[in-house]
Amino acid sequence: SQQGEEDPQALSIQEGENATMNCSYKTSINNLQWYRQNSGRGLVHLILIRSNEREKHSGRLRVTLDTSKKSSSLLITASRAADTASYFCATAPQGGSEKLVFGKGTKLTVNP
Amino acid sequence: NAGVTQTPKFQVLKTGQSMTLQCAQDMNHEYMSWYRQDPGMGLRLIHYSVGAGITDQGEVPNGYNVSRSTTEDFPLRLLSAAPSQTSVYFCASSYGGRGTEAFFGQGTRLTVV
């Protein structure tokens, strides 16, 4: 079953604007990761945040994690047309399994 | 450094046929996984491996077999293809399991008619 659920399912913005995507999950986690997928391509890792971290930055990306609300957000600042892609959160539920569970993704379109 | 290589990129099968999707990585990663991606469903885990000789089932394992005889290779076998297995298949590897970054192949688009 899906662990993470991204919101919104689709987002359309203008170049230069900020884009915010959210991920909610159901069970306690060890870490949460965000991936990007360009159309017809494989997924590319963006950032990993551990359960004891609250915020992480990487270039124009900012990820927050609220374990009490079981949610995370991905903020892309000053978006570019090249940011057009689908974005997925993936969670590592606590427990012995090595499974990484992906959500259904947010499709982001950045219009020039 | 090729990363994760999947072959073939596209495949059309008839119902009942069998085939093997190949996955190879050159990063000496212990952890490898197979996912399928269907519209509106995100990625679902089929099988995974934590090292040579060790495999385990994921969320949707029925109809698929895997083996891991070497660190580099993790083939996915469809035993008797069904139209429900029409999907895009992704192989991924990581050096430290789910606590570390996963590297994905470019995918195999499979159609079963």
PDB file of C-alpha atoms in Angstrom:
ATOM      1  CA  SER A   1       0.000   0.000   0.000  1.00  0.00           C
ATOM      2  CA  GLN A   2       1.131   3.595  -0.622  1.00  0.00           C
ATOM      3  CA  GLN A   3       2.854   5.123   2.386  1.00  0.00           C
ATOM      4  CA  GLY A   4       3.376   8.632   1.090  1.00  0.00           C
ATOM      5  CA  GLU A   5       0.784  10.813  -0.595  1.00  0.00           C
ATOM      6  CA  GLU A   6       1.869  13.953  -2.423  1.00  0.00           C
ATOM      7  CA  ASP A   7      -0.272  17.025  -2.649  1.00  0.00           C
ATOM      8  CA  PRO A   8      -1.206  18.586  -4.991  1.00  0.00           C
ATOM      9  CA  GLN A   9      -1.354  15.974  -7.737  1.00  0.00           C
ATOM     10  CA  ALA A  10      -0.554  18.674 -10.295  1.00  0.00           C
ATOM     11  CA  LEU A  11       0.835  22.189 -10.024  1.00  0.00           C
ATOM     12  CA  SER A  12       1.296  24.805 -12.751  1.00  0.00           C
ATOM     13  CA  ILE A  13       3.285  27.981 -12.094  1.00  0.00           C
ATOM     14  CA  GLN A  14       5.172  30.704 -13.948  1.00  0.00           C
ATOM     15  CA  GLU A  15       8.931  30.803 -14.216  1.00  0.00           C
ATOM     16  CA  GLY A  16      10.447  32.645 -11.264  1.00  0.00           C
ATOM     17  CA  GLU A  17       7.687  31.661  -8.850  1.00  0.00           C
ATOM     18  CA  ASN A  18       8.163  29.279  -5.948  1.00  0.00           C
ATOM     19  CA  ALA A  19       6.676  25.786  -6.006  1.00  0.00           C
ATOM     20  CA  THR A  20       5.639  23.940  -2.875  1.00  0.00           C
ATOM     21  CA  MET A  21       4.744  20.263  -2.782  1.00  0.00           C
ATOM     22  CA  ASN A  22       3.624  18.323   0.242  1.00  0.00           C
ATOM     23  CA  CYS A  23       3.910  14.704   1.279  1.00  0.00           C
ATOM     24  CA  SER A  24       1.959  12.987   4.024  1.00  0.00           C
ATOM     25  CA  TYR A  25       2.712   9.513   5.307  1.00  0.00           C
ATOM     26  CA  LYS A  26       1.110   7.039   7.640  1.00  0.00           C
ATOM     27  CA  THR A  27       3.671   5.274   9.813  1.00  0.00           C
ATOM     28  CA  SER A  28       6.820   6.291  11.686  1.00  0.00           C
ATOM     29  CA  ILE A  29       9.838   6.614   9.443  1.00  0.00           C
ATOM     30  CA  ASN A  30      13.629   6.525   9.548  1.00  0.00           C
ATOM     31  CA  ASN A  31      13.999   9.003   6.724  1.00  0.00           C
ATOM     32  CA  LEU A  32      12.175  10.638   3.841  1.00  0.00           C
ATOM     33  CA  GLN A  33      13.556  11.278   0.374  1.00  0.00           C
ATOM     34  CA  TRP A  34      12.465  13.396  -2.568  1.00  0.00           C
ATOM     35  CA  TYR A  35      13.033  12.376  -6.179  1.00  0.00           C
ATOM     36  CA  ARG A  36      12.450  14.065  -9.533  1.00  0.00           C
ATOM     37  CA  GLN A  37      11.366  12.314 -12.708  1.00  0.00           C
ATOM     38  CA  ASN A  38      11.540  13.994 -16.075  1.00  0.00           C
ATOM     39  CA  SER A  39       9.098  12.697 -18.659  1.00  0.00           C
ATOM     40  CA  GLY A  40      10.107   9.265 -19.905  1.00  0.00           C
ATOM     41  CA  ARG A  41      13.188   9.075 -17.699  1.00  0.00           C
ATOM     42  CA  GLY A  42      14.279   7.389 -14.504  1.00  0.00           C
ATOM     43  CA  LEU A  43      14.057   8.996 -11.083  1.00  0.00           C
ATOM     44  CA  VAL A  44      16.803  11.242  -9.800  1.00  0.00           C
ATOM     45  CA  HIS A  45      17.482  11.679  -6.100  1.00  0.00           C
ATOM     46  CA  LEU A  46      17.124  15.253  -4.812  1.00  0.00           C
ATOM     47  CA  ILE A  47      17.448  15.216  -1.048  1.00  0.00           C
ATOM     48  CA  LEU A  48      17.199  12.953   1.997  1.00  0.00           C
ATOM     49  CA  ILE A  49      16.018  14.145   5.410  1.00  0.00           C
ATOM     50  CA  ARG A  50      16.320  11.961   8.490  1.00  0.00           C
ATOM     51  CA  SER A  51      13.643  11.645  11.126  1.00  0.00           C
ATOM     52  CA  ASN A  52      15.667  13.698  13.617  1.00  0.00           C
ATOM     53  CA  GLU A  53      16.073  16.595  11.179  1.00  0.00           C
ATOM     54  CA  ARG A  54      13.520  19.345  10.657  1.00  0.00           C
ATOM     55  CA  GLU A  55      14.845  21.198   7.620  1.00  0.00           C
ATOM     56  CA  LYS A  56      17.389  20.698   4.881  1.00  0.00           C
ATOM     57  CA  HIS A  57      18.593  22.823   1.986  1.00  0.00           C
ATOM     58  CA  SER A  58      20.217  21.960  -1.317  1.00  0.00           C
ATOM     59  CA  GLY A  59      20.648  24.796  -3.787  1.00  0.00           C
ATOM     60  CA  ARG A  60      17.154  26.075  -4.636  1.00  0.00           C
ATOM     61  CA  LEU A  61      15.523  23.196  -2.750  1.00  0.00           C
ATOM     62  CA  ARG A  62      14.261  23.381   0.803  1.00  0.00           C
ATOM     63  CA  VAL A  63      12.759  20.347   2.512  1.00  0.00           C
ATOM     64  CA  THR A  64      11.005  20.336   5.853  1.00  0.00           C
ATOM     65  CA  LEU A  65       9.900  17.383   7.936  1.00  0.00           C
ATOM     66  CA  ASP A  66       7.300  17.399  10.693  1.00  0.00           C
ATOM     67  CA  THR A  67       7.215  13.949  12.266  1.00  0.00           C
ATOM     68  CA  SER A  68       4.404  14.912  14.641  1.00  0.00           C
ATOM     69  CA  LYS A  69       2.163  15.629  11.655  1.00  0.00           C
ATOM     70  CA  LYS A  70       3.725  12.898   9.543  1.00  0.00           C
ATOM     71  CA  SER A  71       4.321  15.330   6.712  1.00  0.00           C
ATOM     72  CA  SER A  72       7.068  16.854   4.619  1.00  0.00           C
ATOM     73  CA  SER A  73       7.230  19.686   2.135  1.00  0.00           C
ATOM     74  CA  LEU A  74       9.502  20.397  -0.809  1.00  0.00           C
ATOM     75  CA  LEU A  75       9.987  24.017  -1.801  1.00  0.00           C
ATOM     76  CA  ILE A  76      11.623  24.938  -5.100  1.00  0.00           C
ATOM     77  CA  THR A  77      12.515  28.616  -5.176  1.00  0.00           C
ATOM     78  CA  ALA A  78      12.815  30.782  -8.292  1.00  0.00           C
ATOM     79  CA  SER A  79      11.554  27.970 -10.512  1.00  0.00           C
ATOM     80  CA  ARG A  80      12.784  27.441 -14.061  1.00  0.00           C
ATOM     81  CA  ALA A  81      11.214  25.758 -17.060  1.00  0.00           C
ATOM     82  CA  ALA A  82      13.777  22.965 -16.580  1.00  0.00           C
ATOM     83  CA  ASP A  83      12.154  22.172 -13.204  1.00  0.00           C
ATOM     84  CA  THR A  84       9.129  20.815 -15.072  1.00  0.00           C
ATOM     85  CA  ALA A  85       8.915  17.202 -13.910  1.00  0.00           C
ATOM     86  CA  SER A  86       7.116  14.881 -11.521  1.00  0.00           C
ATOM     87  CA  TYR A  87       8.269  14.919  -7.923  1.00  0.00           C
ATOM     88  CA  PHE A  88       7.965  11.935  -5.605  1.00  0.00           C
ATOM     89  CA  CYS A  89       8.461  11.475  -1.909  1.00  0.00           C
ATOM     90  CA  ALA A  90       9.744   8.142  -0.660  1.00  0.00           C
ATOM     91  CA  THR A  91       9.676   6.961   2.909  1.00  0.00           C
ATOM     92  CA  ALA A  92      11.657   4.365   4.797  1.00  0.00           C
ATOM     93  CA  PRO A  93       9.206   3.040   7.410  1.00  0.00           C
ATOM     94  CA  GLN A  94      10.688   2.044  10.745  1.00  0.00           C
ATOM     95  CA  GLY A  95      11.250  -1.658  11.098  1.00  0.00           C
ATOM     96  CA  GLY A  96      13.562  -4.326   9.775  1.00  0.00           C
ATOM     97  CA  SER A  97      12.491  -4.230   6.138  1.00  0.00           C
ATOM     98  CA  GLU A  98      14.671  -2.575   3.532  1.00  0.00           C
ATOM     99  CA  LYS A  99      11.671  -1.342   1.576  1.00  0.00           C
ATOM    100  CA  LEU A 100      11.548   2.235   0.282  1.00  0.00           C
ATOM    101  CA  VAL A 101       7.935   3.232  -0.376  1.00  0.00           C
ATOM    102  CA  PHE A 102       7.055   5.870  -2.983  1.00  0.00           C
ATOM    103  CA  GLY A 103       4.052   8.155  -3.235  1.00  0.00           C
ATOM    104  CA  LYS A 104       2.111   8.846  -6.422  1.00  0.00           C
ATOM    105  CA  GLY A 105       3.880  12.097  -7.206  1.00  0.00           C
ATOM    106  CA  THR A 106       3.190  15.736  -7.964  1.00  0.00           C
ATOM    107  CA  LYS A 107       3.382  16.809 -11.601  1.00  0.00           C
ATOM    108  CA  LEU A 108       4.939  20.268 -11.747  1.00  0.00           C
ATOM    109  CA  THR A 109       4.736  22.427 -14.856  1.00  0.00           C
ATOM    110  CA  VAL A 110       6.767  25.628 -14.976  1.00  0.00           C
ATOM    111  CA  ASN A 111       5.636  27.892 -17.767  1.00  0.00           C
ATOM    112  CA  PRO A 112       8.210  30.183 -19.421  1.00  0.00           C
TER     113      PRO A 112
ATOM    114  CA  ASN B   1      30.666   5.318 -14.973  1.00  0.00           C
ATOM    115  CA  ALA B   2      27.446   3.912 -16.489  1.00  0.00           C
ATOM    116  CA  GLY B   3      25.440   3.757 -13.227  1.00  0.00           C
ATOM    117  CA  VAL B   4      22.350   1.539 -13.548  1.00  0.00           C
ATOM    118  CA  THR B   5      21.732   0.070 -16.991  1.00  0.00           C
ATOM    119  CA  GLN B   6      18.459  -1.549 -17.994  1.00  0.00           C
ATOM    120  CA  THR B   7      17.805  -3.521 -21.140  1.00  0.00           C
ATOM    121  CA  PRO B   8      15.757  -3.549 -23.233  1.00  0.00           C
ATOM    122  CA  LYS B   9      14.255  -0.046 -23.277  1.00  0.00           C
ATOM    123  CA  PHE B  10      11.074  -1.191 -25.015  1.00  0.00           C
ATOM    124  CA  GLN B  11       9.473  -4.618 -25.352  1.00  0.00           C
ATOM    125  CA  VAL B  12       6.201  -5.999 -26.675  1.00  0.00           C
ATOM    126  CA  LEU B  13       5.175  -9.461 -25.527  1.00  0.00           C
ATOM    127  CA  LYS B  14       2.263 -11.705 -26.293  1.00  0.00           C
ATOM    128  CA  THR B  15       0.192 -13.029 -23.417  1.00  0.00           C
ATOM    129  CA  GLY B  16       1.813 -16.148 -22.010  1.00  0.00           C
ATOM    130  CA  GLN B  17       5.324 -15.397 -23.218  1.00  0.00           C
ATOM    131  CA  SER B  18       8.203 -15.205 -20.804  1.00  0.00           C
ATOM    132  CA  MET B  19      11.109 -12.805 -20.770  1.00  0.00           C
ATOM    133  CA  THR B  20      13.868 -11.385 -18.593  1.00  0.00           C
ATOM    134  CA  LEU B  21      14.426  -7.704 -17.948  1.00  0.00           C
ATOM    135  CA  GLN B  22      18.099  -7.059 -17.357  1.00  0.00           C
ATOM    136  CA  CYS B  23      19.559  -4.693 -14.785  1.00  0.00           C
ATOM    137  CA  ALA B  24      23.240  -4.091 -14.156  1.00  0.00           C
ATOM    138  CA  GLN B  25      25.056  -1.580 -11.964  1.00  0.00           C
ATOM    139  CA  ASP B  26      28.745  -0.739 -11.845  1.00  0.00           C
ATOM    140  CA  MET B  27      28.800   1.103  -8.519  1.00  0.00           C
ATOM    141  CA  ASN B  28      29.361  -1.973  -6.326  1.00  0.00           C
ATOM    142  CA  HIS B  29      26.044  -1.365  -4.572  1.00  0.00           C
ATOM    143  CA  GLU B  30      24.735  -4.110  -2.330  1.00  0.00           C
ATOM    144  CA  TYR B  31      21.078  -3.073  -2.507  1.00  0.00           C
ATOM    145  CA  MET B  32      19.028  -3.430  -5.685  1.00  0.00           C
ATOM    146  CA  SER B  33      15.296  -3.182  -6.338  1.00  0.00           C
ATOM    147  CA  TRP B  34      12.697  -3.511  -9.069  1.00  0.00           C
ATOM    148  CA  TYR B  35       9.695  -1.190  -9.285  1.00  0.00           C
ATOM    149  CA  ARG B  36       6.819  -0.883 -11.684  1.00  0.00           C
ATOM    150  CA  GLN B  37       5.232   2.449 -12.498  1.00  0.00           C
ATOM    151  CA  ASP B  38       1.643   2.667 -13.666  1.00  0.00           C
ATOM    152  CA  PRO B  39      -0.347   5.852 -14.385  1.00  0.00           C
ATOM    153  CA  GLY B  40      -1.788   7.293 -11.179  1.00  0.00           C
ATOM    154  CA  MET B  41      -0.145   4.606  -9.038  1.00  0.00           C
ATOM    155  CA  GLY B  42       3.345   5.920  -8.480  1.00  0.00           C
ATOM    156  CA  LEU B  43       6.110   3.351  -8.073  1.00  0.00           C
ATOM    157  CA  ARG B  44       5.386   0.000  -6.507  1.00  0.00           C
ATOM    158  CA  LEU B  45       8.103  -2.330  -5.261  1.00  0.00           C
ATOM    159  CA  ILE B  46       8.197  -5.757  -6.911  1.00  0.00           C
ATOM    160  CA  HIS B  47      11.290  -7.442  -5.450  1.00  0.00           C
ATOM    161  CA  TYR B  48      14.471  -6.303  -3.811  1.00  0.00           C
ATOM    162  CA  SER B  49      17.859  -7.666  -2.818  1.00  0.00           C
ATOM    163  CA  VAL B  50      20.227  -6.718  -0.003  1.00  0.00           C
ATOM    164  CA  GLY B  51      23.173  -8.568  -1.482  1.00  0.00           C
ATOM    165  CA  ALA B  52      24.244 -11.434  -3.714  1.00  0.00           C
ATOM    166  CA  GLY B  53      22.176 -14.523  -2.971  1.00  0.00           C
ATOM    167  CA  ILE B  54      19.553 -12.644  -0.939  1.00  0.00           C
ATOM    168  CA  THR B  55      16.205 -11.527  -2.346  1.00  0.00           C
ATOM    169  CA  ASP B  56      12.840 -10.646  -0.855  1.00  0.00           C
ATOM    170  CA  GLN B  57       9.373  -9.757  -2.025  1.00  0.00           C
ATOM    171  CA  GLY B  58       8.004  -6.263  -2.286  1.00  0.00           C
ATOM    172  CA  GLU B  59       4.455  -5.011  -2.590  1.00  0.00           C
ATOM    173  CA  VAL B  60       3.510  -6.634  -5.926  1.00  0.00           C
ATOM    174  CA  PRO B  61       5.659  -9.774  -6.441  1.00  0.00           C
ATOM    175  CA  ASN B  62       3.142 -12.103  -8.107  1.00  0.00           C
ATOM    176  CA  GLY B  63       4.080 -13.112 -11.634  1.00  0.00           C
ATOM    177  CA  TYR B  64       7.716 -12.096 -11.235  1.00  0.00           C
ATOM    178  CA  ASN B  65      10.893 -13.916 -10.213  1.00  0.00           C
ATOM    179  CA  VAL B  66      14.305 -12.551  -9.340  1.00  0.00           C
ATOM    180  CA  SER B  67      17.717 -13.909  -8.503  1.00  0.00           C
ATOM    181  CA  ARG B  68      20.963 -12.232  -7.473  1.00  0.00           C
ATOM    182  CA  SER B  69      23.976 -14.346  -8.339  1.00  0.00           C
ATOM    183  CA  THR B  70      26.379 -11.386  -8.544  1.00  0.00           C
ATOM    184  CA  THR B  71      26.569  -7.951  -6.947  1.00  0.00           C
ATOM    185  CA  GLU B  72      26.305  -6.299 -10.360  1.00  0.00           C
ATOM    186  CA  ASP B  73      23.236  -7.976 -11.856  1.00  0.00           C
ATOM    187  CA  PHE B  74      19.626  -8.261 -10.762  1.00  0.00           C
ATOM    188  CA  PRO B  75      17.413  -9.674 -13.544  1.00  0.00           C
ATOM    189  CA  LEU B  76      13.628  -9.663 -13.344  1.00  0.00           C
ATOM    190  CA  ARG B  77      11.819 -12.588 -14.961  1.00  0.00           C
ATOM    191  CA  LEU B  78       8.246 -12.555 -16.150  1.00  0.00           C
ATOM    192  CA  LEU B  79       7.157 -16.176 -16.134  1.00  0.00           C
ATOM    193  CA  SER B  80       3.961 -15.956 -18.194  1.00  0.00           C
ATOM    194  CA  ALA B  81       3.201 -12.412 -19.291  1.00  0.00           C
ATOM    195  CA  ALA B  82      -0.277 -11.005 -18.737  1.00  0.00           C
ATOM    196  CA  PRO B  83      -1.799  -7.705 -19.964  1.00  0.00           C
ATOM    197  CA  SER B  84      -1.871  -6.545 -16.317  1.00  0.00           C
ATOM    198  CA  GLN B  85       1.927  -6.533 -16.428  1.00  0.00           C
ATOM    199  CA  THR B  86       1.942  -3.778 -19.044  1.00  0.00           C
ATOM    200  CA  SER B  87       3.920  -1.083 -17.269  1.00  0.00           C
ATOM    201  CA  VAL B  88       7.188   0.788 -17.062  1.00  0.00           C
ATOM    202  CA  TYR B  89       9.764  -1.095 -15.008  1.00  0.00           C
ATOM    203  CA  PHE B  90      12.577   0.583 -13.120  1.00  0.00           C
ATOM    204  CA  CYS B  91      15.614  -0.950 -11.516  1.00  0.00           C
ATOM    205  CA  ALA B  92      17.376   0.900  -8.707  1.00  0.00           C
ATOM    206  CA  SER B  93      20.483   0.400  -6.603  1.00  0.00           C
ATOM    207  CA  SER B  94      21.942   1.979  -3.488  1.00  0.00           C
ATOM    208  CA  TYR B  95      25.058   1.414  -1.402  1.00  0.00           C
ATOM    209  CA  GLY B  96      23.350   1.548   1.978  1.00  0.00           C
ATOM    210  CA  GLY B  97      19.799   0.402   1.470  1.00  0.00           C
ATOM    211  CA  ARG B  98      16.803   2.631   2.064  1.00  0.00           C
ATOM    212  CA  GLY B  99      18.746   5.012   4.275  1.00  0.00           C
ATOM    213  CA  THR B 100      20.753   6.217   1.317  1.00  0.00           C
ATOM    214  CA  GLU B 101      20.258   7.659  -2.138  1.00  0.00           C
ATOM    215  CA  ALA B 102      18.855   5.289  -4.755  1.00  0.00           C
ATOM    216  CA  PHE B 103      20.120   5.403  -8.331  1.00  0.00           C
ATOM    217  CA  PHE B 104      17.606   4.494 -11.019  1.00  0.00           C
ATOM    218  CA  GLY B 105      17.928   3.073 -14.486  1.00  0.00           C
ATOM    219  CA  GLN B 106      16.151   4.648 -17.444  1.00  0.00           C
ATOM    220  CA  GLY B 107      13.331   2.141 -17.409  1.00  0.00           C
ATOM    221  CA  THR B 108      11.898  -0.594 -19.597  1.00  0.00           C
ATOM    222  CA  ARG B 109       8.525   0.076 -21.183  1.00  0.00           C
ATOM    223  CA  LEU B 110       6.744  -3.276 -21.481  1.00  0.00           C
ATOM    224  CA  THR B 111       3.516  -3.865 -23.354  1.00  0.00           C
ATOM    225  CA  VAL B 112       1.732  -7.218 -23.139  1.00  0.00           C
ATOM    226  CA  VAL B 113      -0.852  -7.805 -25.844  1.00  0.00           C
TER     227      VAL B 113
END
